[in-house]
XYZ file of N, CA and C in Angstrom:
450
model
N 13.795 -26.869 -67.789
C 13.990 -26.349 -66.460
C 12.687 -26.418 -65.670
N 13.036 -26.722 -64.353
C 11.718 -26.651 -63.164
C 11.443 -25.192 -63.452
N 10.445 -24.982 -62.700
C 9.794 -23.580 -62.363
C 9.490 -24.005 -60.442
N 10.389 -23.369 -60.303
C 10.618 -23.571 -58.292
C 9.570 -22.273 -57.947
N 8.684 -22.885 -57.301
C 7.899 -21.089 -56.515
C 8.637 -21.265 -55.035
N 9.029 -20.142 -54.630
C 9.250 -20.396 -53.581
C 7.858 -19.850 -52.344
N 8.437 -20.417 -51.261
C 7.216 -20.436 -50.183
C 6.299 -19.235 -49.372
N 5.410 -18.767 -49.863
C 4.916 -17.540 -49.330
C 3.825 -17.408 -48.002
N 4.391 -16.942 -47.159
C 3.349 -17.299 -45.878
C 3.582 -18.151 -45.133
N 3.029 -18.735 -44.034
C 3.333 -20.055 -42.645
C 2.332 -21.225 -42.990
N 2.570 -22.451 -42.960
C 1.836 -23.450 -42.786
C 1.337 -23.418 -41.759
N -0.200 -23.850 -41.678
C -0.858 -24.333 -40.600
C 0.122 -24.792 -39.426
N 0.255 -25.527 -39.332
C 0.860 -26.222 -38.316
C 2.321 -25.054 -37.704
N 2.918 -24.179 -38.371
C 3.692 -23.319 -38.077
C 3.010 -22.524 -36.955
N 1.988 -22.196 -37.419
C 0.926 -21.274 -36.918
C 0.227 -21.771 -35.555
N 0.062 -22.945 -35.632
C -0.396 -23.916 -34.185
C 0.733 -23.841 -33.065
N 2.291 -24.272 -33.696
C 3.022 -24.282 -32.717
C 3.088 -22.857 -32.152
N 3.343 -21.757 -33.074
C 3.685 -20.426 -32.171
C 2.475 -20.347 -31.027
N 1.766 -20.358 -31.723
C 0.247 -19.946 -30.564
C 0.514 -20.889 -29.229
N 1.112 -22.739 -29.754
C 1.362 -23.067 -28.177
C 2.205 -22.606 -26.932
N 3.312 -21.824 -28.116
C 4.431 -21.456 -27.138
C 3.679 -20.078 -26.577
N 3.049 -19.017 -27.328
C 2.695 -18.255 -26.834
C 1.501 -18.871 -25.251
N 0.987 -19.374 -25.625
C -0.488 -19.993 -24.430
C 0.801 -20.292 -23.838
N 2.063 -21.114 -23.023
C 2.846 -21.486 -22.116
C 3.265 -20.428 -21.804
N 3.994 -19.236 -22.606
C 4.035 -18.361 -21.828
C 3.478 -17.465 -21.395
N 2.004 -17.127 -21.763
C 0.990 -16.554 -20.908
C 0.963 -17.209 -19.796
N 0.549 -18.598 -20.019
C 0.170 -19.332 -18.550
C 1.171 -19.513 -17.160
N 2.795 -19.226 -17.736
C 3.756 -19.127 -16.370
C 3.639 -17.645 -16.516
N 3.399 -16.401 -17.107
C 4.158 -15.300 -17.105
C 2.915 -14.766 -16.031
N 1.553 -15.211 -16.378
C 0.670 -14.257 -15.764
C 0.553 -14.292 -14.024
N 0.776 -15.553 -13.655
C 0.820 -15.712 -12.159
C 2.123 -14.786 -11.406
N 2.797 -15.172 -12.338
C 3.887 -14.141 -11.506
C 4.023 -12.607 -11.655
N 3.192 -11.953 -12.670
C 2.833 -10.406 -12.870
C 2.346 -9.920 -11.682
N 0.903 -11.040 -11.377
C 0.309 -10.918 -10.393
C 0.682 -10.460 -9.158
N 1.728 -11.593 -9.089
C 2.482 -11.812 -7.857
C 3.050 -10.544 -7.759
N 3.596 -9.884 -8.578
C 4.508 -8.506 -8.386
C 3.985 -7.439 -8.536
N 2.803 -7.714 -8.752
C 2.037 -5.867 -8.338
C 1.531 -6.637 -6.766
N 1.296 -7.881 -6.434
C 0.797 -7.987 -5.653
C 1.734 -6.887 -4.341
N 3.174 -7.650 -4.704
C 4.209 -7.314 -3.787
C 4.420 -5.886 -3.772
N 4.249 -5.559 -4.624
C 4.666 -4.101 -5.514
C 3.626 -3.032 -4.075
N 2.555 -3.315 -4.329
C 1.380 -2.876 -3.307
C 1.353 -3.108 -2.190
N 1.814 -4.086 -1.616
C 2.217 -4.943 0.025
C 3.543 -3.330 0.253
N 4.120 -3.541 -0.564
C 5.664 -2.404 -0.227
C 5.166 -1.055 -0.264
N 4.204 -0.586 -0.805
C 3.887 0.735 -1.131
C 3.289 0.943 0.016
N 2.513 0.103 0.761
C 1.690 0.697 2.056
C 2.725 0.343 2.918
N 3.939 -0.516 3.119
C 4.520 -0.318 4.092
C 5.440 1.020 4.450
N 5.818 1.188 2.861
C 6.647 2.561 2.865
C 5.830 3.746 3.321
N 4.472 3.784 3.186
C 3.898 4.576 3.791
C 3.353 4.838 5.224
N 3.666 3.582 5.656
C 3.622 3.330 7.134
C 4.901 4.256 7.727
N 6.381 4.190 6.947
C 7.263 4.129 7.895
C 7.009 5.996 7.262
N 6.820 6.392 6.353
C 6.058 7.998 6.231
C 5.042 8.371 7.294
N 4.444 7.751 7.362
C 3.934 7.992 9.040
C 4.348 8.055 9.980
N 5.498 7.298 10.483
C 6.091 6.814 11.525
C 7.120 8.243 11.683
N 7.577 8.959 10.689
C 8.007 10.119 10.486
C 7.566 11.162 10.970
N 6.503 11.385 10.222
C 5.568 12.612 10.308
C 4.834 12.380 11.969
N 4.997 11.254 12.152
C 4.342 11.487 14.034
C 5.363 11.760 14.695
N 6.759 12.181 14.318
C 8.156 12.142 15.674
C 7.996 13.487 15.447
N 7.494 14.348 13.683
C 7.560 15.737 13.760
C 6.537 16.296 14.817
N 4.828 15.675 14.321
C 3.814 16.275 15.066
C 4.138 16.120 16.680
N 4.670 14.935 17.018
C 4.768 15.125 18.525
C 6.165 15.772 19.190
N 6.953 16.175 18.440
C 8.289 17.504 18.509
C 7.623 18.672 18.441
N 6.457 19.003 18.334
C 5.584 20.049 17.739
C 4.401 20.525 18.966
N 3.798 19.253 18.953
C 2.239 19.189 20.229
C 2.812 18.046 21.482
N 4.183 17.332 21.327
C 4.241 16.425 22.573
C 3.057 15.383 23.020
N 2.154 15.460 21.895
C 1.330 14.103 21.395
C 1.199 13.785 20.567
N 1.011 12.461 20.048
C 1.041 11.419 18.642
C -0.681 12.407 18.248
N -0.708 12.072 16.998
C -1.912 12.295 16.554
C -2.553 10.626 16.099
N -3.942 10.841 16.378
C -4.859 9.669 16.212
C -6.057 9.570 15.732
N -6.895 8.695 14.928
C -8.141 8.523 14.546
C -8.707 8.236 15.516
N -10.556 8.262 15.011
C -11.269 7.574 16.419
C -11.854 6.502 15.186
N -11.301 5.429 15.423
C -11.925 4.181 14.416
C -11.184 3.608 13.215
N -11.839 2.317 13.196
C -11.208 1.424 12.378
C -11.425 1.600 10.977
N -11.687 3.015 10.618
C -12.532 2.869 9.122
C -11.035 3.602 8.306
N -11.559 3.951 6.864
C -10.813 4.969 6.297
C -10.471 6.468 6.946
N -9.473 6.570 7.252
C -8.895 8.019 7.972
C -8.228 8.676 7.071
N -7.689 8.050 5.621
C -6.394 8.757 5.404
C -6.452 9.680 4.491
N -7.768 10.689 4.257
C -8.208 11.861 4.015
C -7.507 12.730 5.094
N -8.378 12.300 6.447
C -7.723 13.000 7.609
C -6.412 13.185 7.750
N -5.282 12.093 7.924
C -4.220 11.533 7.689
C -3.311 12.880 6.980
N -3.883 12.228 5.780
C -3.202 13.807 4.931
C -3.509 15.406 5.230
N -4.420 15.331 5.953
C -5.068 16.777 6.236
C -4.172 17.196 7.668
N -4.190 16.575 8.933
C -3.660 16.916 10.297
C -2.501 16.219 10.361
N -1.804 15.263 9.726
C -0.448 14.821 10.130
C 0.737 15.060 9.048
N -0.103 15.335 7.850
C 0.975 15.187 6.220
C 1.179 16.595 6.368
N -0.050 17.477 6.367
C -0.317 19.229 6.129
C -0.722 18.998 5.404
N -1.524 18.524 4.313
C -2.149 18.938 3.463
C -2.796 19.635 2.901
N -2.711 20.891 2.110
C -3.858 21.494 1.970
C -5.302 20.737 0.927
N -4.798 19.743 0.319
C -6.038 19.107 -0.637
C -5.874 17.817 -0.131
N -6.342 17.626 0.984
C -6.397 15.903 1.676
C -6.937 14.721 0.853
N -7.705 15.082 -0.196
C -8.317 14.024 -0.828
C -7.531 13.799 -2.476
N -6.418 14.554 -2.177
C -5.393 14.242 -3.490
C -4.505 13.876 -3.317
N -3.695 13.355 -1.849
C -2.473 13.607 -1.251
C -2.122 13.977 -0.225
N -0.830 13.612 0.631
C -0.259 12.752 -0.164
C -0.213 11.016 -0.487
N -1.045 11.084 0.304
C -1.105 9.267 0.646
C -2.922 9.315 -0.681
N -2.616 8.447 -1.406
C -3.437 8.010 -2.504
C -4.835 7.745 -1.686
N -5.942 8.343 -2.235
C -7.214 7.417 -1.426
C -8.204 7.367 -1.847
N -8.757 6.317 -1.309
C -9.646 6.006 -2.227
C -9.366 4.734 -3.129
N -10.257 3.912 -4.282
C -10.346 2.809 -4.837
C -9.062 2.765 -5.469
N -8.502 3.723 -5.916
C -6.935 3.933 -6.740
C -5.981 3.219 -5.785
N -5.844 3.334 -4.002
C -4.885 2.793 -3.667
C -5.843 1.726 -2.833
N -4.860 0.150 -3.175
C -5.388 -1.162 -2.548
C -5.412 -1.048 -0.844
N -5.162 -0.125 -0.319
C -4.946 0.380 1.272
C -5.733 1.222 1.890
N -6.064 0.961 3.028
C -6.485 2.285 3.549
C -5.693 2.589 5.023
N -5.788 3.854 5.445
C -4.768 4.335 6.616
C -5.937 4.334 7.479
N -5.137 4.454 9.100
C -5.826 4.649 10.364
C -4.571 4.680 11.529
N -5.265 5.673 12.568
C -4.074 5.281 13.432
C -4.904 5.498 14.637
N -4.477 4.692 15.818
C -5.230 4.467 16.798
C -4.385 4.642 18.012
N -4.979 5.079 18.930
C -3.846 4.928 20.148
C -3.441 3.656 20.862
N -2.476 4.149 21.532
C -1.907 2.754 21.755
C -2.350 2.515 22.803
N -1.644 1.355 23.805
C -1.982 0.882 25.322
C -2.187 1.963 26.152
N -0.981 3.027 26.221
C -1.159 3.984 27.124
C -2.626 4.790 26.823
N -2.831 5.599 25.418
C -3.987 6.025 24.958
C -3.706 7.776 25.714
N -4.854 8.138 25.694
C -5.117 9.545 26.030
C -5.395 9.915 27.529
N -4.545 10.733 28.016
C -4.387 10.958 29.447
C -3.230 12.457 29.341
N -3.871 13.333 30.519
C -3.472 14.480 30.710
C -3.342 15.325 29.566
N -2.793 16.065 28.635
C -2.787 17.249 27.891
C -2.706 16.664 26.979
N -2.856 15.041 26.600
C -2.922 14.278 25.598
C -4.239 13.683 25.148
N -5.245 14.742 25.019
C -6.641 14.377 24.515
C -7.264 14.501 23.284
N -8.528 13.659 23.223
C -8.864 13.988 21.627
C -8.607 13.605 20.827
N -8.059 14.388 19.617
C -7.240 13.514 18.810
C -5.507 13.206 18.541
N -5.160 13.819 20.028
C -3.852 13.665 20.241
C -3.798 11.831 21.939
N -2.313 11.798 21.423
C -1.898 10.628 22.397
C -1.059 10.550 22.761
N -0.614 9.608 23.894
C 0.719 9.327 24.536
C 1.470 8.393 23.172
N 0.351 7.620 22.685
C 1.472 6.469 22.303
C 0.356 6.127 20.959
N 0.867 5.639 19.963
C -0.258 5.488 18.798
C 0.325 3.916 17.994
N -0.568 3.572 17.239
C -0.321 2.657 16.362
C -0.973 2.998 15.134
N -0.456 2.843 13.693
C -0.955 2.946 12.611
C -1.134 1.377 11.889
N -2.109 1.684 10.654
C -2.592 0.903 10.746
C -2.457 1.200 8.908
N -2.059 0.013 7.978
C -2.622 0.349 6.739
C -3.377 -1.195 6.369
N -4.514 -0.928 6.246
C -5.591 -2.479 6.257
C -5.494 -3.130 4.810
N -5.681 -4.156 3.603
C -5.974 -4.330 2.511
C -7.691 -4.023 2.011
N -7.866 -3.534 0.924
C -9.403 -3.220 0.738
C -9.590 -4.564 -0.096
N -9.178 -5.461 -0.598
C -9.325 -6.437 -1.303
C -8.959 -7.356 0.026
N -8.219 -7.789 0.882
C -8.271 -8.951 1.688
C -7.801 -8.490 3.096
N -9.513 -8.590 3.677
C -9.569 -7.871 5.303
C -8.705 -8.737 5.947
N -7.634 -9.618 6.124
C -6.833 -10.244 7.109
C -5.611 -9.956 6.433
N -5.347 -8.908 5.383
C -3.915 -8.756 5.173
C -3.912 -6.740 5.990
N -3.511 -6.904 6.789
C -3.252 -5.723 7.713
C -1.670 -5.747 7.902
N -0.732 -4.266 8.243
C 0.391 -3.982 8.296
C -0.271 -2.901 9.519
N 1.335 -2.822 10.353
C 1.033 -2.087 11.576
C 2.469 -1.421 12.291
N 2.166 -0.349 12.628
C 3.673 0.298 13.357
C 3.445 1.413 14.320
N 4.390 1.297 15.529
C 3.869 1.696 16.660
C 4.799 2.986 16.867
N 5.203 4.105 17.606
C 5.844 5.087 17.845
C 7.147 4.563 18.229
N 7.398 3.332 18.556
C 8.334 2.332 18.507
C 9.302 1.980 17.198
N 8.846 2.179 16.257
C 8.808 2.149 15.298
C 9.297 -0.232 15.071
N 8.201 -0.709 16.338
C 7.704 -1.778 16.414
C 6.573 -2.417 14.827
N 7.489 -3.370 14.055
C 6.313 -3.263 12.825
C 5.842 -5.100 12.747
N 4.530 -4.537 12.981
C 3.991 -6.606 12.293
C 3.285 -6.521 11.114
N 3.450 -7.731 10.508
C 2.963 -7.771 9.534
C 3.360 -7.581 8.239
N 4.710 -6.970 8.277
C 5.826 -6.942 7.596
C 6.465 -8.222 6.524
């Protein structure tokens, strides 16, 4: 009689092919991960736009002016503090800081500030959520609830 061993473990070459299939599907899977937090993050600041777009129909049902930043920088400490209520502006509710890829601002609009609409109140406003990774990806929405960039 033979003495049959049977086969214990992968041949080389077993071992080469998995690893190729694995490297192909790293190489299609990872561009498109990308792609979907990319999107994932594009949607999160818009949804927070139209949370703004909210919270300004309350504040101006309230003061009969939009509330506004003075500048193009990070506001949305403020944001959360005079338009959300916040009592801890720098925790919420809008994320800020390096954690969220966005930052908030809202600016007045064409009309701007005139009669009992001064300061940091307005006739008419636009918000603004900018990208902190790519300064020409900006989203925008007006008391109109007018949106570009969408």
């Amino acid at each position: 009689m033979k003495n049959i061993q049977s086969q214990i473990g992968v041949t080389l070459m077993e071992l080469v092919v998995t690893l190729a299939i694995l490297g192909i599907l790293a190489a299609i899977g990872t561009p498109v991960l990308l792609g979907n937090i990319r999107a994932a993050k594009n949607a999160e600041a818009q949804n927070t736009l139209k949370a703004i777009y909210l919270m300004q129909k309350n504040f101006f049902a309230e003061n009969y002016c939009y509330y506004v930043n003075s500048g193009k920088s990070d506001n949305t400490s403020l944001i959360n503090q005079y338009l959300l209520g916040s009592s801890t502006p720098s925790t919420g509710p809008i994320t800020i800081g390096g954690n969220n890829d966005f930052y908030f601002y809202i600016l007045p609009g064409p009309i701007g500030s005139t009669g009992s609409c001064t300061g940091t109140n307005s006739n008419d406003y636009v918000a603004y959520a900018q990208s902190r990774s790519d300064a020409n990806l900006i989203y925008s929405l007006n008391q109109q609830n007018i949106k570009t960039g969408f």
